[in-house]
Coordinates of C-alpha atoms in Angstrom, one line a residue:
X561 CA 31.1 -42.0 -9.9
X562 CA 33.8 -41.7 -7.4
X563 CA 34.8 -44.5 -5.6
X564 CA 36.2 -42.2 -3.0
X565 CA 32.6 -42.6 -1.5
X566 CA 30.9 -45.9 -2.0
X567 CA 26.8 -44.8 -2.9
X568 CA 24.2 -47.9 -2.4
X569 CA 20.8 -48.7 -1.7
X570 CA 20.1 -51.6 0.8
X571 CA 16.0 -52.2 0.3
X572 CA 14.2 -49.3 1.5
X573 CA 17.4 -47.1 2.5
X574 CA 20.3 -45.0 0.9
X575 CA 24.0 -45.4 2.3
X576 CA 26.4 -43.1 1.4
X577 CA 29.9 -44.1 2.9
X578 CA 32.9 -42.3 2.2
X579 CA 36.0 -43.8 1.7
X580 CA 39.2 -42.3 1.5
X581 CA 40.7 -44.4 4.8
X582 CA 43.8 -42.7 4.3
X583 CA 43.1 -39.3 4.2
X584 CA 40.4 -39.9 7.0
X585 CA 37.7 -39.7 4.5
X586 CA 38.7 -35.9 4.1
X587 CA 36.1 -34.6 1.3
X588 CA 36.9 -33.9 -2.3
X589 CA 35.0 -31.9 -4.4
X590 CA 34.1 -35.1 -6.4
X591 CA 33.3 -37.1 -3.2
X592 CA 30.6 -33.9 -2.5
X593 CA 29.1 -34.0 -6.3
X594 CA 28.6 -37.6 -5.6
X595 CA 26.9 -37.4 -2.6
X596 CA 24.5 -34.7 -3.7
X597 CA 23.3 -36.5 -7.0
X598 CA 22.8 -39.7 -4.6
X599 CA 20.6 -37.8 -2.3
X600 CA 18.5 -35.5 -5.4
X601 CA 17.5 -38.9 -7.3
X602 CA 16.6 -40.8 -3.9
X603 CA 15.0 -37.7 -2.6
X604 CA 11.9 -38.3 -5.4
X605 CA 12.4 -42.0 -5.1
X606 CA 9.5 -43.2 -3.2
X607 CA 11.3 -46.9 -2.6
X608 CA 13.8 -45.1 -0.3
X609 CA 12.5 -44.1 3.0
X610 CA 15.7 -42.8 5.1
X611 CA 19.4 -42.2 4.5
X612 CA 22.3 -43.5 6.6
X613 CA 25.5 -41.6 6.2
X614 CA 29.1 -43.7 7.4
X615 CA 32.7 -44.5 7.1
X616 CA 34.2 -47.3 5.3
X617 CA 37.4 -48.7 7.2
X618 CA 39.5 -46.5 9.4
X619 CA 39.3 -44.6 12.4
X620 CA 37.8 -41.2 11.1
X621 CA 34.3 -40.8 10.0
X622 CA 35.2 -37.1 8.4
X623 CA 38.1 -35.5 9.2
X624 CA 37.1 -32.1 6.7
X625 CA 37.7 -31.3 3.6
X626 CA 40.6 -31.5 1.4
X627 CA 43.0 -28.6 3.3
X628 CA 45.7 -29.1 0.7
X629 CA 44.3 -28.6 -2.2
X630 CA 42.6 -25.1 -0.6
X631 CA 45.8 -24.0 -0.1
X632 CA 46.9 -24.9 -3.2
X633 CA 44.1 -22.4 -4.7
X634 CA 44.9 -20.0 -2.4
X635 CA 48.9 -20.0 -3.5
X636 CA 48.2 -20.9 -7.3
X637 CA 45.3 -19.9 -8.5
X638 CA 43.8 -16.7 -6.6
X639 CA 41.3 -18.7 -4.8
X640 CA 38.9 -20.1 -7.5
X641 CA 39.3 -24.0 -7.3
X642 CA 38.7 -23.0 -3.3
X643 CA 36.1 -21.0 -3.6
X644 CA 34.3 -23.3 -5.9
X645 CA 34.8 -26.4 -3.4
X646 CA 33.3 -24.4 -0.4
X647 CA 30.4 -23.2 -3.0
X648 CA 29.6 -26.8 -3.7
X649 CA 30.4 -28.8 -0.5
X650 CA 28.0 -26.2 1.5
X651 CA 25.4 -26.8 -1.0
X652 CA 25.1 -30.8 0.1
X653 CA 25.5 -29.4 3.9
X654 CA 22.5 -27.7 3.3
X655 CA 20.5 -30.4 1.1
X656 CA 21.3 -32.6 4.4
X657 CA 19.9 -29.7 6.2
X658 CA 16.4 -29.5 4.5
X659 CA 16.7 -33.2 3.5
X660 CA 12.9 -34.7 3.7
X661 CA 13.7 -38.0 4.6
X662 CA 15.4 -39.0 7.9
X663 CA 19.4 -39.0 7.5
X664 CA 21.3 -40.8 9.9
X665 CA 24.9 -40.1 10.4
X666 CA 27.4 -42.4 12.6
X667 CA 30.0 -40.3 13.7
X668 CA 31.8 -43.1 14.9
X669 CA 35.7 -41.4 14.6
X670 CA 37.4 -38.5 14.2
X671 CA 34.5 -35.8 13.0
X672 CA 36.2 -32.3 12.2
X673 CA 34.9 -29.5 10.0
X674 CA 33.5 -31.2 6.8
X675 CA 33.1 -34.0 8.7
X676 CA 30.9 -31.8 11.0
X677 CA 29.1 -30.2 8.1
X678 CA 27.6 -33.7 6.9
X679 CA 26.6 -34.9 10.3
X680 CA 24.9 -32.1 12.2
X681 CA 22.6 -31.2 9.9
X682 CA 21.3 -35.4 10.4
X683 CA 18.0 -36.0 12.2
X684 CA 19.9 -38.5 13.9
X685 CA 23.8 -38.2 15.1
X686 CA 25.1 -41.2 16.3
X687 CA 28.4 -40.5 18.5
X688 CA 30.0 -43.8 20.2
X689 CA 33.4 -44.4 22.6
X690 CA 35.0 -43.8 19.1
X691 CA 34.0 -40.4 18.3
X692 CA 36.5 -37.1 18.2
X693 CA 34.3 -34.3 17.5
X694 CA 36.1 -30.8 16.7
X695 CA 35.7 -27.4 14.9
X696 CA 40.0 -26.9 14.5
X697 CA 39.8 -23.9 11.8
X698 CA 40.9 -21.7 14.1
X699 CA 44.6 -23.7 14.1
X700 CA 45.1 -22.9 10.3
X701 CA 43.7 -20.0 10.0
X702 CA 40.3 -20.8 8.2
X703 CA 37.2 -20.3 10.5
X704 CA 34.4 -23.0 12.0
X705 CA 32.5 -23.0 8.7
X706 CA 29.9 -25.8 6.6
X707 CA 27.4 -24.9 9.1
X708 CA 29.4 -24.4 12.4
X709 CA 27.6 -20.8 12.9
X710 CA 24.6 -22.3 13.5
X711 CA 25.5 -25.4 15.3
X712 CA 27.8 -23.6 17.4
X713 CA 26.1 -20.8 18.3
X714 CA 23.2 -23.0 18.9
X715 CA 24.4 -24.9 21.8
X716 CA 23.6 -22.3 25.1
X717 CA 26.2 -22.2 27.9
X718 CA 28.7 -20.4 25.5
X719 CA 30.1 -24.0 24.4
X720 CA 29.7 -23.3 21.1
X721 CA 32.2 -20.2 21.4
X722 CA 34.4 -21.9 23.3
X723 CA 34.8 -25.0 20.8
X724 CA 35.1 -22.6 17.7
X725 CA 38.0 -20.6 19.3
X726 CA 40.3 -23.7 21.0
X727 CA 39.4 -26.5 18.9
X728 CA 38.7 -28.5 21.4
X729 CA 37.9 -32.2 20.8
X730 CA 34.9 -33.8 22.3
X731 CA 34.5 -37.2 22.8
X732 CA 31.0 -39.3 22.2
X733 CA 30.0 -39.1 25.6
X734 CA 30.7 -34.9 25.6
X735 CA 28.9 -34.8 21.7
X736 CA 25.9 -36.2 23.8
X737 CA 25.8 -34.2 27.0
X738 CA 26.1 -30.7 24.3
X739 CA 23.6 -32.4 21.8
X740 CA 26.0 -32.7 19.1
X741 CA 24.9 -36.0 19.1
X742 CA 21.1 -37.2 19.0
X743 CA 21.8 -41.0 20.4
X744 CA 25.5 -42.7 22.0
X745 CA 25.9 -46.6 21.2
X746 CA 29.0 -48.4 21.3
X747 CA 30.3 -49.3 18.3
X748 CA 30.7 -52.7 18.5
X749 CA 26.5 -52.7 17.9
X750 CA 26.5 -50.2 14.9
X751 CA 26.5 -53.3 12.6
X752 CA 22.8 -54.7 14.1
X753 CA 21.7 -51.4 14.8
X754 CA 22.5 -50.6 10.2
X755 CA 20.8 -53.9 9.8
X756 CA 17.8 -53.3 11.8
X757 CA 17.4 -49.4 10.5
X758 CA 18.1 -51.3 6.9
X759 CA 15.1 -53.5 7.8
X760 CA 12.5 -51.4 9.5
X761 CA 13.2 -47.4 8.2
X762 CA 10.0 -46.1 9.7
X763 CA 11.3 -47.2 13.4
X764 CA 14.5 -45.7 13.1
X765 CA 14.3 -43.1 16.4
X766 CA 13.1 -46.4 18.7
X767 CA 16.0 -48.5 17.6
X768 CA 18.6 -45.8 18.1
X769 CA 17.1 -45.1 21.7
X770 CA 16.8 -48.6 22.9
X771 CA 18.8 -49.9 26.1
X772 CA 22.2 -49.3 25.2
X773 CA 24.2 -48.8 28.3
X774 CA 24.9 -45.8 30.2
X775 CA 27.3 -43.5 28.2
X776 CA 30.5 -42.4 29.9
X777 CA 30.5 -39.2 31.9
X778 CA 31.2 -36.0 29.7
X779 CA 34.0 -34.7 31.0
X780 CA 33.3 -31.1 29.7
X781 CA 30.7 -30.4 31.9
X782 CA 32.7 -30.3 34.8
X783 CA 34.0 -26.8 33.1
X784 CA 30.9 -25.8 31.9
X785 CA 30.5 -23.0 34.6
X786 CA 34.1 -22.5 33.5
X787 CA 33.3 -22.0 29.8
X788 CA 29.9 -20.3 30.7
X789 CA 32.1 -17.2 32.3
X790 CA 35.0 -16.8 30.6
X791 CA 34.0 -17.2 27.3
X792 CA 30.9 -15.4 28.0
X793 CA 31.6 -12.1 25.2
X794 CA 31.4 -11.6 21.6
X795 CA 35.1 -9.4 22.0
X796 CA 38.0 -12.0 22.1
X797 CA 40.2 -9.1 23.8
X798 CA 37.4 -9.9 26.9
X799 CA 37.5 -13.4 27.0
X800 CA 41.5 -13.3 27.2
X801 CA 41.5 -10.9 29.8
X802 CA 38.7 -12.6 32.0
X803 CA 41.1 -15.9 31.3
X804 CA 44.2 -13.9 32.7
X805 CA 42.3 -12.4 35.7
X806 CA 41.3 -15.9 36.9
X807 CA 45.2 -16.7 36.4
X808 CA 46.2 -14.3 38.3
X809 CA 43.5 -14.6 41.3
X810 CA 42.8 -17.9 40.9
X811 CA 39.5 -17.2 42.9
X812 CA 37.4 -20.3 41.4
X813 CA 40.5 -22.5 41.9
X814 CA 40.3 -22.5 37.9
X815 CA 44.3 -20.7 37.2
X816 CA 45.4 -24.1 36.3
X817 CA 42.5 -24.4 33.3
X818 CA 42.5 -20.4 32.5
X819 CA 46.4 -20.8 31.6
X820 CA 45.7 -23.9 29.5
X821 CA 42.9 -22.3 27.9
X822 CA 44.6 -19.2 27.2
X823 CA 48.0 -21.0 26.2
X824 CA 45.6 -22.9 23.8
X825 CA 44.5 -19.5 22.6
X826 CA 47.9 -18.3 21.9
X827 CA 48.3 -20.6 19.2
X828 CA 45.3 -19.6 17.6
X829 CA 45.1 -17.4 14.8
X830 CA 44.0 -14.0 16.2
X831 CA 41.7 -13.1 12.6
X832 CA 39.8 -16.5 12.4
X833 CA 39.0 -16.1 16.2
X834 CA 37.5 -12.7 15.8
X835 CA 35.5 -14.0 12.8
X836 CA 34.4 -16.8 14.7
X837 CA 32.6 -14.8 17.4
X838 CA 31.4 -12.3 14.8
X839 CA 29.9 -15.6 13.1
X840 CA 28.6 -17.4 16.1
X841 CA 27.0 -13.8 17.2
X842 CA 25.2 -13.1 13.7
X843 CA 24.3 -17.0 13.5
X844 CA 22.4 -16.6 16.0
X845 CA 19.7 -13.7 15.2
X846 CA 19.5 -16.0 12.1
X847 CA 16.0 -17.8 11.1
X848 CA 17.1 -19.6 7.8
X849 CA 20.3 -22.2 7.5
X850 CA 20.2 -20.9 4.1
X851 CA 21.2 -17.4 5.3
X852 CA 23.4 -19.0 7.5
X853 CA 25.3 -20.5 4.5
X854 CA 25.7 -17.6 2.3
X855 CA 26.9 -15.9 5.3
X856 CA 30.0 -18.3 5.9
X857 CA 30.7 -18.4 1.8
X858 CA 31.2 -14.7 2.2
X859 CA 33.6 -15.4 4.8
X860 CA 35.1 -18.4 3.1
X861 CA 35.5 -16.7 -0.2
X862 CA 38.0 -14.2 1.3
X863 CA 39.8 -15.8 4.7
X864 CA 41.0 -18.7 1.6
X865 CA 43.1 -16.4 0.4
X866 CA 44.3 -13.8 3.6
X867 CA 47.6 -14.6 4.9
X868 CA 46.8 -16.5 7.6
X869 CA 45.4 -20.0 5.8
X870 CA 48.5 -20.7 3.7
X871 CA 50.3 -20.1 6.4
X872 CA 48.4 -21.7 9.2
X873 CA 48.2 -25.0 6.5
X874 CA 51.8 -24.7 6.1
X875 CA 52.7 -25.1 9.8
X876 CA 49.9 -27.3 11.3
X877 CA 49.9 -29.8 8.1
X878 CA 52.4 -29.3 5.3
X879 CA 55.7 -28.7 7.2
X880 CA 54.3 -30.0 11.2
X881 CA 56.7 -27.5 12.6
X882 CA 53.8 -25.5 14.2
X883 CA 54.9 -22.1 14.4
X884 CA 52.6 -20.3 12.5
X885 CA 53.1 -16.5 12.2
X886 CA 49.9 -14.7 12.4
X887 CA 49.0 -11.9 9.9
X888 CA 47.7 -9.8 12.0
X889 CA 49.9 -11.2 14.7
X890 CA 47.2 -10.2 17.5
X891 CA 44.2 -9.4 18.2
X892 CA 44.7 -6.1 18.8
X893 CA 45.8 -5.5 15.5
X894 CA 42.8 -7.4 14.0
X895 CA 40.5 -4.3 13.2
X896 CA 36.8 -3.9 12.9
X897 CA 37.4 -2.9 9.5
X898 CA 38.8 -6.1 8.8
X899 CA 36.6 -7.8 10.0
X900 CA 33.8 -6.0 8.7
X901 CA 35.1 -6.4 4.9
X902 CA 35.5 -10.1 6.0
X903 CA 31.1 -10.0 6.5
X904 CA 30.6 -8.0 3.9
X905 CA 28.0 -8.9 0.9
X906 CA 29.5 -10.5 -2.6
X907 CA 28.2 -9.2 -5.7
X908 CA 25.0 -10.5 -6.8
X909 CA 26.5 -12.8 -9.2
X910 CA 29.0 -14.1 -6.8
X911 CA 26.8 -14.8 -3.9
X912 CA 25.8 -18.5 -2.7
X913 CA 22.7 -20.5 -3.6
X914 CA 21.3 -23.6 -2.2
X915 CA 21.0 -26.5 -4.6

């Protein structure tokens, strides 16, 4: 067993807490293997009652999954050791998803992609002053996947499309106010609140919901009209043009954030963030999570290896020099037919399957 993630009972409850403090508790493939067999023998253990899902030391709860070695695969070996991870890791986002017995994850840190992916699908997300919540794919060149489709798209107001395409970060307060979060605590009383979950399981949603303090204002929702307008269509040509409209007439007194928004978007890679809206669009009409998943393996299996990762890796993380160069270098030039062949079903043998 990997001691990348320490795996536990405490009486009547499972803890699974990952630690690789240095990395941010980025996930390996190992770290994912671990954590499913935890949950398949505790899931038809009738001594455990709930799951709680943490951090060891260090100021990220999750901060994804391990980027290099996905860009490794992409350069070396065609994509296989990538597209194997992705296979694997969404299976355990999706055992969370369907899990039968409460899971409570406490999101207290940095919580980006993976990190997302084994926290939203909880029953109950703890967020606290700690907490950075963000999709960044768009950055690298990847897309907002384990799950982001549904999340995202699942959030009303357009928010979800707005935090797939910037990467914005959220803090505990704005996780709350979007329900990305279920409950906000500080962190200084996670330790009582573990020990009294650890002691009474069956109580867990009237411990995480007594008097805690009012949270912070979220900050976000003094854009929300903002976010609701601008980023209100599916075709990212439209959002950037209703983002240079209001920088040119300024009529909501909202230039100032348009031009910040649409610098942000500048940087972006122009292919994830047509895939992203294409994702968050079909996500929606979706009933399964399951369908949801095998959807955004599709994806995965082929943006891993399209210019864009390597190359959005290689700027944001391997050489910090942030000046990717975009293949397609705008959205323009991002077609349909891209896109499209992006979407487009594996064959039978390839396709993904829950656990």
């Amino acid at each position: 067993m990997t001691q990348d993630v320490n795996i536990h009972t405490h009486g009547r409850v499972g803890h699974i807490s990952l630690n690789r403090p240095k990395a941010l508790h980025a996930l390996t493939l190992d770290m994912c293997h671990a954590m499913s067999a935890a949950l398949t023998k505790w899931e038809h253990d009738d001594a455990v009652e709930a799951v709680i899902i943490d951090h060891a030391e260090g100021r990220g709860f999750c901060a994804g999954g391990d980027i290099l070695m996905l860009r490794d695969s992409a350069l070396n070996d065609g994509g296989v050791s990538g597209r194997k991870f992705f296979h694997d890791e969404y299976q355990l986002n999706h055992q969370i998803f369907t899990y039968p017995k409460p899971v409570v994850a406490f999101m207290d840190g940095i919580t980006m992609g993976g990190g997302v992916g084994i926290s939203q699908p909880a029953k109950f997300r703890v967020a606290t002053e700690n907490t950075r919540f963000a999709m960044p794919e768009t950055g690298i060149g990847l897309f907002p996947d384990v799950g982001g489709g549904w999340y995202l798209s699942r959030l009303g107001g357009r928010l979800g499309q707005f935090l797939a395409l910037t990467g914005a970060r959220l803090d505990g307060a704005e996780c709350l106010w979007t329900g990305l979060a279920t409950h906000y605590v500080p962190s200084a009383m996670i330790a009582d609140l573990k020990a009294r979950i650890i002691e009474r399981p069956n109580r867990i949603a009237g411990i995480l919901s007594e008097p805690v303090g009012t949270p912070p204002d979220a900050r976000i929702e003094n854009n929300a009209l903002r976010i609701a307008k601008h980023f209100a269509s599916d075709r990212y040509e439209n959002i950037l043009a209703s983002l240079e409209n209001e920088i040119e007439t300024n009529e909501n007194g909202g230039a100032d954030w348009a031009a910040k928004e649409r610098d942000t978007l500048g940087t972006k890679s122009p292919q994830t963030c047509k895939v992203a809206l294409r994702q968050l669009a079909e996500s929606a009409k979706l009933t399964d999570f399951a369908d949801n998943m095998r959807m955004e393996y599709r994806i995965a299996s082929r943006v891993l290896t399209r210019p864009d990762f390597a190359e959005g890796v290689r700027a944001v993380i391997v050489d910090k020099t942030g000046d990717p160069k975009w293949n397609p270098p705008t959205p323009e030039l991002v077609s349909e037919d891209l896109i499209d062949s992006i979407f487009a079903p594996l064959p039978e043998n390839e396709e993904w399957k829950p656990l």
